[in-house]
mmCIF file of C-alpha atoms in Angstrom:
data_model
loop_
_atom_site.group_PDB
_atom_site.id
_atom_site.type_symbol
_atom_site.label_atom_id
_atom_site.label_comp_id
_atom_site.label_asym_id
_atom_site.label_seq_id
_atom_site.Cartn_x
_atom_site.Cartn_y
_atom_site.Cartn_z
ATOM 1 C CA MET A 1 86.918 133.211 141.471
ATOM 2 C CA ALA A 2 89.249 132.435 138.664
ATOM 3 C CA ASP A 3 91.342 129.670 140.591
ATOM 4 C CA ARG A 4 87.776 127.943 141.115
ATOM 5 C CA SER A 5 86.957 128.396 137.207
ATOM 6 C CA ILE A 6 90.536 126.731 136.505
ATOM 7 C CA SER A 7 90.060 124.034 139.071
ATOM 8 C CA SER A 8 86.026 123.234 137.537
ATOM 9 C CA ALA A 9 87.543 123.253 134.261
ATOM 10 C CA LYS A 10 90.678 120.727 135.061
ATOM 11 C CA ALA A 11 87.693 118.883 136.967
ATOM 12 C CA LEU A 12 85.739 118.491 133.882
ATOM 13 C CA TRP A 13 88.127 117.170 131.489
ATOM 14 C CA ARG A 14 89.313 114.689 134.275
ATOM 15 C CA ILE A 15 85.606 113.770 134.204
ATOM 16 C CA LEU A 16 85.389 113.311 130.374
ATOM 17 C CA GLU A 17 88.808 111.452 130.273
ATOM 18 C CA ARG A 18 87.400 108.725 132.342
ATOM 19 C CA ALA A 19 84.064 108.916 130.763
ATOM 20 C CA ARG A 20 85.136 107.761 127.557
ATOM 21 C CA TRP A 21 85.873 104.611 128.546
ATOM 22 C CA ALA A 22 81.791 103.784 128.976
ATOM 23 C CA PRO A 23 81.272 100.632 126.952
ATOM 24 C CA SER A 24 79.558 100.764 123.506
ATOM 25 C CA GLY A 25 78.401 98.046 120.867
ATOM 26 C CA ASP A 26 81.185 96.836 118.965
ATOM 27 C CA ASN A 27 83.454 99.821 120.428
ATOM 28 C CA THR A 28 81.467 102.451 118.226
ATOM 29 C CA GLN A 29 81.532 105.060 120.577
ATOM 30 C CA PRO A 30 78.499 106.886 119.631
ATOM 31 C CA TRP A 31 79.171 110.285 121.328
ATOM 32 C CA ARG A 32 81.105 113.431 121.026
ATOM 33 C CA PHE A 33 81.646 116.301 123.656
ATOM 34 C CA GLN A 34 81.254 120.000 123.436
ATOM 35 C CA ILE A 35 82.670 122.219 126.551
ATOM 36 C CA VAL A 36 80.354 125.183 126.465
ATOM 37 C CA ALA A 37 81.075 126.184 130.142
ATOM 38 C CA ASP A 38 83.378 125.489 132.902
ATOM 39 C CA ASP A 39 80.353 123.523 134.766
ATOM 40 C CA LYS A 40 78.420 122.510 131.437
ATOM 41 C CA VAL A 41 79.248 119.626 128.514
ATOM 42 C CA ILE A 42 77.047 119.057 125.457
ATOM 43 C CA VAL A 43 77.264 115.169 124.721
ATOM 44 C CA HIS A 44 76.342 114.684 121.034
ATOM 45 C CA GLY A 45 74.922 111.241 120.680
ATOM 46 C CA HIS A 46 74.035 109.588 117.547
ATOM 47 C CA ASP A 47 73.372 106.411 116.482
ATOM 48 C CA THR A 48 74.640 103.606 113.903
ATOM 49 C CA ARG A 49 71.117 101.981 112.974
ATOM 50 C CA ASP A 50 71.847 102.827 109.294
ATOM 51 C CA GLU A 51 75.053 100.797 108.922
ATOM 52 C CA ILE A 52 74.896 98.307 112.011
ATOM 53 C CA LEU A 53 72.018 95.717 111.864
ATOM 54 C CA TYR A 54 72.130 95.084 115.577
ATOM 55 C CA ASP A 55 71.284 98.658 116.426
ATOM 56 C CA PHE A 56 67.813 98.333 116.383
ATOM 57 C CA ASP A 57 66.113 101.678 116.103
ATOM 58 C CA GLY A 58 69.143 103.115 117.674
ATOM 59 C CA HIS A 59 68.409 101.709 120.841
ATOM 60 C CA ALA A 60 71.406 99.743 121.428
ATOM 61 C CA SER A 61 73.111 103.123 120.905
ATOM 62 C CA HIS A 62 70.743 104.944 123.232
ATOM 63 C CA MET A 63 71.886 102.247 125.844
ATOM 64 C CA ALA A 64 75.304 103.242 125.188
ATOM 65 C CA HIS A 65 74.339 106.952 125.844
ATOM 66 C CA GLY A 66 73.042 105.835 129.116
ATOM 67 C CA ALA A 67 76.164 104.039 130.299
ATOM 68 C CA LEU A 68 77.967 107.082 129.233
ATOM 69 C CA LEU A 69 75.833 109.288 131.300
ATOM 70 C CA GLU A 70 76.177 107.095 134.532
ATOM 71 C CA THR A 71 79.897 107.069 133.839
ATOM 72 C CA MET A 72 80.238 110.508 133.858
ATOM 73 C CA ARG A 73 78.156 111.024 137.049
ATOM 74 C CA ILE A 74 80.015 108.264 138.738
ATOM 75 C CA ALA A 75 83.380 110.424 137.663
ATOM 76 C CA ALA A 76 81.637 113.399 138.875
ATOM 77 C CA SER A 77 80.854 112.074 142.162
ATOM 78 C CA ALA A 78 85.161 111.591 142.617
ATOM 79 C CA GLU A 79 85.475 115.358 142.293
ATOM 80 C CA GLY A 80 82.880 116.291 144.412
ATOM 81 C CA LEU A 81 80.588 117.386 141.775
ATOM 82 C CA ALA A 82 76.878 116.467 141.324
ATOM 83 C CA MET A 83 75.476 115.894 137.980
ATOM 84 C CA THR A 84 72.249 116.151 136.075
ATOM 85 C CA TRP A 85 71.348 116.226 132.486
ATOM 86 C CA ARG A 86 68.334 116.367 130.030
ATOM 87 C CA ALA A 87 68.348 115.412 126.567
ATOM 88 C CA GLN A 88 67.031 117.148 123.588
ATOM 89 C CA ALA A 89 66.582 114.851 120.245
ATOM 90 C CA ASP A 90 64.761 114.750 116.725
ATOM 91 C CA ASP A 91 61.486 112.615 116.238
ATOM 92 C CA GLU A 92 63.459 109.627 115.605
ATOM 93 C CA CYS A 93 66.111 110.061 118.449
ATOM 94 C CA ARG A 94 68.956 109.929 115.768
ATOM 95 C CA LYS A 95 70.808 112.686 116.747
ATOM 96 C CA ILE A 96 70.594 113.766 120.499
ATOM 97 C CA GLN A 97 71.937 116.480 122.772
ATOM 98 C CA TYR A 98 72.371 115.838 126.296
ATOM 99 C CA ALA A 99 72.961 118.855 128.218
ATOM 100 C CA VAL A 100 75.061 117.968 131.133
ATOM 101 C CA CYS A 101 75.597 120.283 134.082
ATOM 102 C CA PHE A 102 77.468 120.247 137.200
ATOM 103 C CA GLU A 103 77.743 121.333 140.430
ATOM 104 C CA ARG A 104 80.057 121.645 143.491
ATOM 105 C CA ALA A 105 78.421 119.503 146.165
ATOM 106 C CA PRO A 106 80.569 119.387 149.385
ATOM 107 C CA ASP A 107 78.716 116.469 150.715
ATOM 108 C CA ILE A 108 78.572 113.968 147.852
ATOM 109 C CA ALA A 109 80.505 110.989 148.626
ATOM 110 C CA PRO A 110 82.588 109.595 145.671
ATOM 111 C CA ASP A 111 81.033 106.793 144.322
ATOM 112 C CA PRO A 112 82.447 103.247 145.236
ATOM 113 C CA LEU A 113 82.085 102.252 141.668
ATOM 114 C CA ALA A 114 84.668 104.755 140.466
ATOM 115 C CA PRO A 115 87.893 102.962 140.704
ATOM 116 C CA TYR A 116 86.537 100.503 138.325
ATOM 117 C CA ILE A 117 85.733 102.743 135.170
ATOM 118 C CA GLU A 118 88.648 101.896 133.463
ATOM 119 C CA VAL A 119 89.184 98.227 134.809
ATOM 120 C CA ARG A 120 86.042 97.262 133.388
ATOM 121 C CA THR A 121 86.270 95.208 129.922
ATOM 122 C CA VAL A 122 85.055 92.196 127.926
ATOM 123 C CA GLN A 123 85.960 88.497 128.553
ATOM 124 C CA ARG A 124 84.829 86.371 125.647
ATOM 125 C CA ARG A 125 86.721 83.503 126.514
ATOM 126 C CA PRO A 126 85.487 80.382 128.791
ATOM 127 C CA MET A 127 85.739 81.592 132.411
ATOM 128 C CA ARG A 128 85.779 79.112 135.720
ATOM 129 C CA LEU A 129 82.913 76.971 136.726
ATOM 130 C CA ALA A 130 82.525 78.731 140.050
ATOM 131 C CA SER A 131 79.455 79.657 141.660
ATOM 132 C CA LEU A 132 78.561 82.946 142.438
ATOM 133 C CA SER A 133 78.972 83.997 146.111
ATOM 134 C CA GLU A 134 75.623 85.384 148.131
ATOM 135 C CA ILE A 135 77.698 88.676 148.280
ATOM 136 C CA GLN A 136 78.379 89.042 144.568
ATOM 137 C CA ARG A 137 74.563 88.007 144.023
ATOM 138 C CA GLN A 138 73.390 90.512 146.259
ATOM 139 C CA ALA A 139 75.706 93.388 144.766
ATOM 140 C CA LEU A 140 74.591 92.786 141.527
ATOM 141 C CA ILE A 141 70.906 92.736 142.437
ATOM 142 C CA GLU A 142 71.356 96.103 144.377
ATOM 143 C CA ALA A 143 72.879 97.699 141.366
ATOM 144 C CA VAL A 144 70.242 97.264 138.856
ATOM 145 C CA GLY A 145 67.884 99.779 140.631
ATOM 146 C CA GLU A 146 64.099 99.871 140.974
ATOM 147 C CA GLN A 147 63.173 100.286 137.789
ATOM 148 C CA HIS A 148 64.724 96.988 136.498
ATOM 149 C CA ARG A 149 65.304 93.423 137.790
ATOM 150 C CA LEU A 150 67.857 90.893 137.446
ATOM 151 C CA GLN A 151 67.366 87.274 136.281
ATOM 152 C CA PHE A 152 69.642 85.024 136.857
ATOM 153 C CA PHE A 153 70.239 81.830 135.131
ATOM 154 C CA GLU A 154 73.236 79.732 137.181
ATOM 155 C CA ASN A 155 72.904 76.085 137.373
ATOM 156 C CA LEU A 156 74.012 73.498 134.613
ATOM 157 C CA ARG A 157 70.666 72.796 133.176
ATOM 158 C CA GLU A 158 69.940 76.701 132.926
ATOM 159 C CA ARG A 159 73.168 77.321 131.196
ATOM 160 C CA LYS A 160 72.730 74.509 128.909
ATOM 161 C CA LYS A 161 69.347 75.838 127.707
ATOM 162 C CA ILE A 162 71.300 79.344 127.217
ATOM 163 C CA ALA A 163 74.086 77.467 125.112
ATOM 164 C CA ALA A 164 71.377 76.102 122.990
ATOM 165 C CA LEU A 165 70.008 79.318 122.358
ATOM 166 C CA LEU A 166 73.393 81.062 121.820
ATOM 167 C CA TRP A 167 74.079 78.065 119.410
ATOM 168 C CA ASP A 168 70.963 78.998 117.111
ATOM 169 C CA ASN A 169 71.223 82.686 117.449
ATOM 170 C CA ALA A 170 74.816 82.438 116.109
ATOM 171 C CA TYR A 171 73.723 80.723 112.973
ATOM 172 C CA ILE A 172 71.595 83.809 112.308
ATOM 173 C CA ARG A 173 74.455 86.044 113.078
ATOM 174 C CA LEU A 174 76.867 84.564 110.996
ATOM 175 C CA THR A 175 74.594 83.487 108.018
ATOM 176 C CA CYS A 176 72.565 86.765 107.443
ATOM 177 C CA PRO A 177 74.235 88.386 104.582
ATOM 178 C CA GLU A 178 73.087 91.733 106.013
ATOM 179 C CA ALA A 179 74.960 91.215 109.149
ATOM 180 C CA PHE A 180 78.202 90.486 107.175
ATOM 181 C CA PRO A 181 79.341 94.061 106.602
ATOM 182 C CA VAL A 182 78.900 94.605 110.283
ATOM 183 C CA HIS A 183 81.678 91.640 111.250
ATOM 184 C CA LYS A 184 83.950 92.593 108.314
ATOM 185 C CA SER A 185 84.248 95.976 110.084
ATOM 186 C CA ILE A 186 84.652 95.859 113.417
ATOM 187 C CA ILE A 187 87.746 93.613 114.040
ATOM 188 C CA GLU A 188 91.244 95.020 113.932
ATOM 189 C CA TRP A 189 93.011 92.021 112.452
ATOM 190 C CA GLY A 190 96.340 91.462 114.120
ATOM 191 C CA ALA A 191 95.989 93.438 117.019
ATOM 192 C CA ARG A 192 96.232 93.242 120.443
ATOM 193 C CA PHE A 193 94.393 96.513 121.250
ATOM 194 C CA SER A 194 92.226 98.691 119.346
ATOM 195 C CA LYS A 195 91.129 102.724 119.750
ATOM 196 C CA ASP A 196 87.916 101.916 117.816
ATOM 197 C CA ARG A 197 87.420 98.172 117.019
ATOM 198 C CA ILE A 198 87.711 94.924 118.174
ATOM 199 C CA PRO A 199 91.033 93.922 118.522
ATOM 200 C CA GLU A 200 91.470 90.157 116.825
ATOM 201 C CA GLN A 201 93.333 88.856 120.213
ATOM 202 C CA ALA A 202 89.997 89.984 122.175
ATOM 203 C CA VAL A 203 87.564 88.343 119.567
ATOM 204 C CA GLY A 204 87.780 84.951 121.827
ATOM 205 C CA VAL A 205 88.783 82.312 119.228
ATOM 206 C CA ASP A 206 92.309 80.244 118.832
ATOM 207 C CA GLN A 207 94.994 81.810 116.613
ATOM 208 C CA MET A 208 94.568 79.357 113.561
ATOM 209 C CA THR A 209 90.389 80.166 113.503
ATOM 210 C CA ALA A 210 91.488 83.881 113.674
ATOM 211 C CA LYS A 211 93.731 83.424 110.428
ATOM 212 C CA LEU A 212 90.712 81.296 108.767
ATOM 213 C CA MET A 213 88.158 83.803 109.819
ATOM 214 C CA ARG A 214 90.270 86.680 108.287
ATOM 215 C CA TRP A 215 90.622 84.988 104.987
ATOM 216 C CA VAL A 216 87.293 83.727 105.018
ATOM 217 C CA MET A 217 85.608 87.055 105.838
ATOM 218 C CA ALA A 218 87.377 89.072 102.992
ATOM 219 C CA SER A 219 84.081 88.493 100.865
ATOM 220 C CA TRP A 220 80.866 87.318 101.311
ATOM 221 C CA SER A 221 80.835 84.794 98.362
ATOM 222 C CA ARG A 222 83.775 83.359 100.713
ATOM 223 C CA VAL A 223 81.539 83.080 103.734
ATOM 224 C CA GLN A 224 78.807 81.569 101.539
ATOM 225 C CA PHE A 225 81.151 78.951 100.289
ATOM 226 C CA PHE A 226 82.601 78.210 103.540
ATOM 227 C CA ASN A 227 79.443 78.039 105.269
ATOM 228 C CA ARG A 228 77.669 75.819 102.629
ATOM 229 C CA TYR A 229 80.281 73.032 102.028
ATOM 230 C CA LEU A 230 82.724 73.248 104.900
ATOM 231 C CA MET A 231 80.427 73.549 108.112
ATOM 232 C CA GLY A 232 81.965 76.992 108.515
ATOM 233 C CA THR A 233 79.908 78.100 111.250
ATOM 234 C CA VAL A 234 80.886 75.457 113.406
ATOM 235 C CA ALA A 235 84.125 76.224 114.907
ATOM 236 C CA PRO A 236 83.320 79.878 115.695
ATOM 237 C CA ARG A 237 80.057 78.704 117.145
ATOM 238 C CA VAL A 238 81.800 76.233 119.458
ATOM 239 C CA GLN A 239 84.335 78.559 120.524
ATOM 240 C CA LEU A 240 82.361 81.956 120.680
ATOM 241 C CA ASP A 241 78.958 80.960 121.814
ATOM 242 C CA TYR A 242 78.668 77.218 123.064
ATOM 243 C CA LEU A 243 81.429 76.767 125.218
ATOM 244 C CA PRO A 244 81.617 80.279 126.883
ATOM 245 C CA ALA A 245 78.111 79.748 127.785
ATOM 246 C CA LEU A 246 78.738 76.668 129.815
ATOM 247 C CA PHE A 247 81.788 77.957 131.504
ATOM 248 C CA CYS A 248 80.803 80.649 133.638
ATOM 249 C CA SER A 249 79.082 81.539 136.580
ATOM 250 C CA ALA A 250 75.785 82.471 135.510
ATOM 251 C CA HIS A 251 74.068 84.556 132.758
ATOM 252 C CA LEU A 252 72.207 87.598 133.820
ATOM 253 C CA LEU A 253 69.360 89.206 132.122
ATOM 254 C CA ILE A 254 68.308 92.987 132.847
ATOM 255 C CA ARG A 255 64.342 93.152 132.238
ATOM 256 C CA PRO A 256 62.821 96.534 132.862
ATOM 257 C CA ASN A 257 59.832 96.611 135.065
ATOM 258 C CA ARG A 258 58.170 98.358 132.258
ATOM 259 C CA VAL A 259 58.287 98.337 128.525
ATOM 260 C CA PRO A 260 60.614 101.403 127.581
ATOM 261 C CA GLN A 261 58.284 103.965 126.021
ATOM 262 C CA GLY A 262 60.933 106.500 124.732
ATOM 263 C CA LEU A 263 64.345 107.882 124.848
ATOM 264 C CA GLU A 264 64.953 108.481 128.582
ATOM 265 C CA ASP A 265 63.577 104.656 129.457
ATOM 266 C CA TRP A 266 66.516 103.502 126.999
ATOM 267 C CA VAL A 267 69.029 105.621 128.658
ATOM 268 C CA ALA A 268 67.849 104.479 132.122
ATOM 269 C CA LEU A 269 68.032 100.751 130.734
ATOM 270 C CA GLY A 270 71.760 101.923 129.853
ATOM 271 C CA CYS A 271 72.593 103.455 133.064
ATOM 272 C CA ALA A 272 71.381 100.076 134.926
ATOM 273 C CA MET A 273 73.399 98.120 132.628
ATOM 274 C CA GLN A 274 76.843 99.983 133.258
ATOM 275 C CA ARG A 275 75.967 99.870 137.117
ATOM 276 C CA VAL A 276 75.755 96.028 136.793
ATOM 277 C CA TRP A 277 78.838 95.869 134.959
ATOM 278 C CA LEU A 278 81.040 98.077 137.209
ATOM 279 C CA THR A 279 79.882 96.105 140.123
ATOM 280 C CA ALA A 280 80.553 92.514 138.839
ATOM 281 C CA THR A 281 84.072 94.230 138.088
ATOM 282 C CA SER A 282 84.258 95.194 141.603
ATOM 283 C CA VAL A 283 83.339 92.021 143.280
ATOM 284 C CA GLY A 284 85.748 89.958 141.087
ATOM 285 C CA LEU A 285 83.867 89.166 138.003
ATOM 286 C CA GLN A 286 84.491 89.441 134.387
ATOM 287 C CA LEU A 287 81.500 89.634 132.135
ATOM 288 C CA GLN A 288 80.458 89.279 128.427
ATOM 289 C CA PRO A 289 77.374 90.925 126.763
ATOM 290 C CA GLU A 290 75.313 88.593 124.816
ATOM 291 C CA MET A 291 73.057 91.055 123.320
ATOM 292 C CA THR A 292 72.265 89.787 119.774
ATOM 293 C CA PRO A 293 69.461 87.299 120.975
ATOM 294 C CA VAL A 294 67.795 90.063 122.444
ATOM 295 C CA ILE A 295 67.842 92.521 119.486
ATOM 296 C CA PHE A 296 66.782 89.821 117.325
ATOM 297 C CA ARG A 297 63.825 89.101 119.647
ATOM 298 C CA TRP A 298 63.303 92.998 119.243
ATOM 299 C CA TYR A 299 63.102 92.627 115.678
ATOM 300 C CA ALA A 300 60.864 89.537 115.778
ATOM 301 C CA GLN A 301 58.416 91.659 118.541
ATOM 302 C CA ALA A 302 58.225 94.678 116.089
ATOM 303 C CA ARG A 303 57.623 92.053 112.840
ATOM 304 C CA ARG A 304 60.373 93.694 111.228
ATOM 305 C CA VAL A 305 62.015 92.357 108.321
ATOM 306 C CA PHE A 306 65.860 92.834 108.235
ATOM 307 C CA SER A 307 66.736 90.743 105.284
ATOM 308 C CA ALA A 308 66.090 90.153 101.701
ATOM 309 C CA ASP A 309 66.135 86.507 103.095
ATOM 310 C CA THR A 310 62.603 86.022 104.796
ATOM 311 C CA ASN A 311 63.961 82.750 106.295
ATOM 312 C CA PHE A 312 65.586 84.943 108.997
ATOM 313 C CA ALA A 313 62.382 86.407 109.850
ATOM 314 C CA GLU A 314 61.077 83.159 110.677
ATOM 315 C CA ARG A 315 64.472 82.026 112.285
ATOM 316 C CA CYS A 316 64.153 84.922 114.765
ATOM 317 C CA THR A 317 60.447 84.564 115.782
ATOM 318 C CA ALA A 318 61.430 80.791 116.505
ATOM 319 C CA LEU A 319 64.825 82.347 118.732
ATOM 320 C CA ALA A 320 62.437 84.649 120.393
ATOM 321 C CA HIS A 321 60.105 81.877 121.633
ATOM 322 C CA GLN A 322 63.157 79.915 122.430
ATOM 323 C CA PHE A 323 64.302 82.887 124.487
ATOM 324 C CA GLU A 324 60.954 83.130 126.229
ATOM 325 C CA SER A 325 60.800 79.770 126.798
ATOM 326 C CA VAL A 326 64.204 79.489 128.875
ATOM 327 C CA ALA A 327 63.155 82.811 130.635
ATOM 328 C CA GLY A 328 59.673 81.944 131.364
ATOM 329 C CA ALA A 329 58.548 85.216 129.946
ATOM 330 C CA SER A 330 55.530 86.196 127.684
ATOM 331 C CA THR A 331 55.585 87.414 124.275
ATOM 332 C CA ASP A 332 54.933 91.043 125.401
ATOM 333 C CA GLU A 333 57.744 91.246 128.049
ATOM 334 C CA HIS A 334 60.539 93.465 127.472
ATOM 335 C CA PHE A 335 64.366 92.128 127.821
ATOM 336 C CA GLY A 336 66.830 94.692 128.063
ATOM 337 C CA PHE A 337 70.818 93.860 128.448
ATOM 338 C CA PHE A 338 71.607 89.931 128.370
ATOM 339 C CA CYS A 339 75.242 88.899 129.681
ATOM 340 C CA ARG A 340 77.637 86.329 131.282
ATOM 341 C CA ILE A 341 79.455 86.706 134.048
ATOM 342 C CA GLY A 342 82.199 84.798 135.633
ATOM 343 C CA VAL A 343 85.695 84.513 137.459
ATOM 344 C CA SER A 344 88.750 84.479 135.136
ATOM 345 C CA SER A 345 91.863 86.328 134.841
ATOM 346 C CA PRO A 346 91.396 89.668 133.116
ATOM 347 C CA PRO A 347 92.000 89.614 129.237
ATOM 348 C CA ASP A 348 95.203 90.223 127.866
ATOM 349 C CA SER A 349 93.655 91.959 125.027
ATOM 350 C CA ARG A 350 91.009 94.542 125.028
ATOM 351 C CA SER A 351 89.430 97.523 123.179
ATOM 352 C CA LEU A 352 90.836 101.037 124.045
ATOM 353 C CA ARG A 353 89.025 104.181 123.179
ATOM 354 C CA LEU A 354 89.607 106.968 120.808
ATOM 355 C CA ASP A 355 91.703 109.772 122.605
ATOM 356 C CA LEU A 356 89.623 112.451 124.040
ATOM 357 C CA ALA A 357 91.007 115.203 121.695
ATOM 358 C CA ASP A 358 89.262 112.951 118.870
ATOM 359 C CA LEU A 359 85.982 112.815 120.570
ATOM 360 C CA MET A 360 85.928 116.675 121.132
ATOM 361 C CA ARG A 361 83.647 118.908 119.001
ATOM 362 C CA ASP A 362 84.143 122.671 118.858
ATOM 363 C CA GLU A 363 81.587 125.621 119.153
ATOM 364 C CA GLN A 364 81.247 125.891 115.416
ATOM 365 C CA SER A 365 81.001 122.294 114.772
#
């Protein structure tokens, strides 16, 4: 019995060591782990809605929790373990405890996505103009699962429409004062790798633009001056939004078959997101999330005012209608996860993760 217990404990640490590589918005890693038994972990999930404009009602964080849980399940399968979980949350789902249990399952097969957990990353730079193969397309369709469906935007006409959408979206993102603290805090300047932010070299702009961005983003007054008198949004919008939107194989939109009603639906969406992302990696594709137009549409659908400048609410509504037109969707249909995929060399720079020791909570905390 003692040998089995020690083996199980080691397996649990290996699972968590791999699970910490799950994606989260701006590398926020909104989770902490607490091992309570050799076969049980409590994941303490939180959200960043009070600090980050893009975490609408915590849903972006809840999707990240789903990506984490799916990664844990995949990693557990490689250890011959089956995994189940249940969530306990406060009324607003701000603080959530996911009770994750494991049991040995001799007949379980390692998930074929397990080798790609740590390889998966974000490619923010333009990719090659290579069409998706039928094998790649079918793998992505199967990965999304029965609760969701995938919509592809592949041909040049569709990619031009997405490029125009992202161009307009970027104007909101770069000129909204409530978004500035997020942009200022998430980049680790001068870095190739970052454990808790996005390193400068992974942002996706050239060195000159990066140096200029660093100087401008030192204060909101500089941003305002640069945007107003020097067309300051043009260079980043071209490099970060318009050109990457054109230079890729396709854009993907995960659409839930029904509007998410509660925490488990958002977690399920995050699980689907991670399966699609890992599958893309497994078939030789790079991926970049394009979530801000989805999130701005959530604000518009909820008629939620997020800026002291009311013009941004009007811009969000117009952006939502533009997105719906491109997707051929009605105003009450839900959009879940939006991204672009394509063929390129792996990025030279990427976000890392906090060490597992820094993500652990003891029994008293």
